[in-house]
Amino acid sequence: MCAIAGLISLTAGEDTSALLDQLDQYRAQAAFFCTPEFMEENGSLLRRMTATGQSIGLLVDAKDTERTVLEQMSLGNDALEEATFGKTRLVWVQNGEEQDFQTVKEAGYRFLEPDLDRSGYHLQGVSNANSLLRRISDQRDDVTVWLADTANLSGLRAFLSAVGNAEGQCLAWTETA
């Protein structure tokens, strides 16, 4: 197997701290997409992500009936700035349509466009990890993978181990990726 580089993107949630432990153990990175509410409630995790080289993106829902996409992005960045003294331009728009993506782009943000959307598959064990590694290896070197909230600890551990054995690396999706 040739060396691979996966740009891994996850949804931040209740397992984020444990997922960060796994990433740290394997010296790997990922981009965590967070809702404004997650950012408001988890300042210490945001600081840990920043300190360990993980990327942070905004997770917004175009179908939110109370706030626009831009309002959600503003709320998230306000919470991120309060916790880390930084902001982000990375965005994942759930339930978005072309107009939503255009709005995000015109506002100067970069929205996630994964090469490989694995949000419908669970990364929960060795066989799932090997399958994902094969899918990444079949594509070009820098493959952006959207896992959303489908990765559990054993699946991520197996995947990171397999990537290391293949002389690959997992990188965080950045604003300049």
Coordinates of C-alpha atoms in Angstrom, one line a residue:
M1 CA 0.0 0.0 0.0
C2 CA 1.3 3.5 -0.8
A3 CA 1.6 6.2 1.7
I4 CA -1.7 8.0 2.1
A5 CA -2.9 11.3 3.7
G6 CA -6.4 11.5 4.9
L7 CA -7.9 14.9 5.9
I8 CA -10.3 13.6 8.5
S9 CA -13.4 15.6 9.5
L10 CA -15.6 14.7 12.5
T11 CA -18.7 16.1 14.3
A12 CA -17.9 17.2 17.8
G13 CA -20.1 15.6 20.5
E14 CA -20.1 13.7 23.7
D15 CA -17.1 11.4 22.7
T16 CA -14.9 14.3 21.6
S17 CA -12.5 14.1 24.5
A18 CA -11.9 10.4 24.1
L19 CA -11.5 10.9 20.3
L20 CA -8.9 13.5 21.0
D21 CA -7.1 11.1 23.3
Q22 CA -6.9 8.6 20.4
L23 CA -5.7 11.3 17.9
D24 CA -3.0 12.4 20.4
Q25 CA -1.9 8.8 21.0
Y26 CA -1.3 8.3 17.2
R27 CA 0.0 11.9 16.7
A28 CA -2.8 12.4 14.2
Q29 CA -5.1 15.3 13.6
A30 CA -8.6 15.9 12.5
A31 CA -11.0 18.8 12.0
F32 CA -13.9 18.9 14.4
F33 CA -17.0 20.6 13.3
C34 CA -19.0 22.1 16.2
T35 CA -22.4 23.6 16.6
P36 CA -22.7 27.0 18.2
E37 CA -24.2 25.3 21.3
F38 CA -21.3 22.9 21.6
M39 CA -18.8 25.8 21.4
E40 CA -20.7 27.8 24.0
E41 CA -20.6 24.8 26.4
N42 CA -17.2 23.3 25.8
G43 CA -14.6 26.0 26.0
S44 CA -12.0 23.7 27.6
L45 CA -12.3 21.1 24.8
L46 CA -12.0 23.9 22.2
R47 CA -8.8 25.1 23.9
R48 CA -7.5 21.5 23.9
M49 CA -8.3 21.0 20.2
T50 CA -6.4 24.2 19.4
A51 CA -3.4 23.3 21.6
T52 CA -3.0 19.9 20.1
G53 CA -3.2 21.0 16.4
Q54 CA -6.7 19.9 15.7
S55 CA -8.8 22.2 13.5
I56 CA -12.2 23.6 14.5
G57 CA -15.0 24.3 12.1
L58 CA -18.6 25.5 12.4
L59 CA -21.4 23.0 12.0
V60 CA -24.6 24.8 11.0
D61 CA -28.0 23.7 9.9
A62 CA -29.6 25.5 6.9
K63 CA -33.0 24.2 8.1
D64 CA -32.8 25.9 11.5
T65 CA -36.1 27.9 11.7
E66 CA -34.8 30.3 14.4
R67 CA -31.4 31.4 12.9
T68 CA -30.0 31.9 9.5
V69 CA -26.8 30.1 8.4
L70 CA -24.9 33.4 8.9
E71 CA -26.3 34.0 12.3
Q72 CA -25.3 30.4 13.4
M73 CA -21.8 31.0 12.0
S74 CA -21.5 34.3 13.9
L75 CA -22.7 32.7 17.2
G76 CA -20.2 29.8 16.8
N77 CA -17.3 32.1 16.0
D78 CA -18.2 34.4 19.0
A79 CA -18.1 31.3 21.3
L80 CA -14.9 30.1 19.7
E81 CA -13.3 33.5 20.1
E82 CA -14.3 33.7 23.7
A83 CA -12.8 30.3 24.4
T84 CA -9.6 30.4 22.3
F85 CA -9.1 34.0 21.2
G86 CA -9.4 32.7 17.6
K87 CA -12.0 32.3 14.9
T88 CA -12.5 29.9 12.1
R89 CA -13.5 30.1 8.4
L90 CA -14.3 26.3 8.1
V91 CA -18.0 25.4 7.8
W92 CA -20.1 22.3 7.3
V93 CA -23.6 23.2 6.2
Q94 CA -26.2 20.5 7.0
N95 CA -29.3 20.4 4.8
G96 CA -27.8 23.1 2.6
E97 CA -28.7 24.0 -0.9
E98 CA -26.8 25.9 -3.5
Q99 CA -27.9 29.3 -2.2
D100 CA -26.7 28.5 1.3
F101 CA -23.2 27.5 -0.1
Q102 CA -23.0 30.6 -2.1
T103 CA -23.9 32.7 1.0
V104 CA -21.2 31.0 3.0
K105 CA -18.7 31.5 0.2
E106 CA -19.5 35.2 -0.3
A107 CA -19.1 35.7 3.5
G108 CA -15.5 34.5 3.1
Y109 CA -15.9 31.1 4.6
R110 CA -14.7 27.7 3.2
F111 CA -17.3 25.0 3.3
L112 CA -16.4 21.3 3.6
E113 CA -16.6 19.5 0.3
P114 CA -15.5 15.9 1.1
D115 CA -13.9 13.7 -1.5
L116 CA -15.3 10.8 0.5
D117 CA -18.5 11.1 2.5
R118 CA -18.6 8.2 5.0
S119 CA -21.3 9.8 7.3
G120 CA -23.6 6.9 6.3
Y121 CA -21.1 4.2 7.4
H122 CA -20.0 3.5 10.9
L123 CA -16.3 3.5 11.7
Q124 CA -16.6 1.1 14.7
G125 CA -14.0 -1.7 14.3
V126 CA -11.1 -3.2 12.3
S127 CA -13.1 -4.2 9.3
N128 CA -14.7 -0.8 8.9
A129 CA -11.2 0.8 9.4
N130 CA -9.7 -1.4 6.7
S131 CA -12.5 -0.7 4.4
L132 CA -12.1 3.1 4.8
L133 CA -8.3 2.8 4.4
R134 CA -8.8 0.9 1.1
R135 CA -11.3 3.6 -0.1
I136 CA -8.8 6.3 0.7
S137 CA -5.9 4.4 -0.9
D138 CA -8.0 4.0 -4.1
Q139 CA -8.1 7.8 -4.5
R140 CA -5.4 10.4 -4.8
D141 CA -3.1 11.2 -1.9
D142 CA -4.9 14.0 0.0
V143 CA -8.4 12.7 0.5
T144 CA -10.9 14.7 2.6
V145 CA -13.0 12.3 4.5
W146 CA -16.3 13.3 6.2
L147 CA -17.0 10.9 9.1
A148 CA -19.5 13.1 10.9
D149 CA -20.4 11.4 14.2
T150 CA -20.0 7.8 12.9
A151 CA -16.6 7.1 14.4
N152 CA -16.3 5.4 17.8
L153 CA -13.1 4.9 19.8
S154 CA -12.3 1.4 18.7
G155 CA -13.0 2.3 15.0
L156 CA -10.9 5.4 15.1
R157 CA -8.1 3.5 17.0
A158 CA -8.1 0.7 14.3
F159 CA -8.1 3.3 11.5
L160 CA -5.3 5.3 12.9
S161 CA -3.2 2.2 13.5
A162 CA -3.9 1.0 9.9
V163 CA -2.9 4.4 8.5
G164 CA 0.3 4.3 10.5
N165 CA 1.1 0.8 9.3
A166 CA 0.6 2.0 5.8
E167 CA 3.1 4.8 6.4
G168 CA 0.3 7.3 6.0
Q169 CA -0.9 10.2 8.1
C170 CA -4.1 11.8 9.2
L171 CA -4.2 15.6 9.0
A172 CA -6.6 18.2 10.0
W173 CA -8.6 19.9 7.3
T174 CA -7.5 23.5 7.4
E175 CA -8.7 26.8 6.1
T176 CA -6.0 26.5 3.4
A177 CA -6.3 22.7 2.7

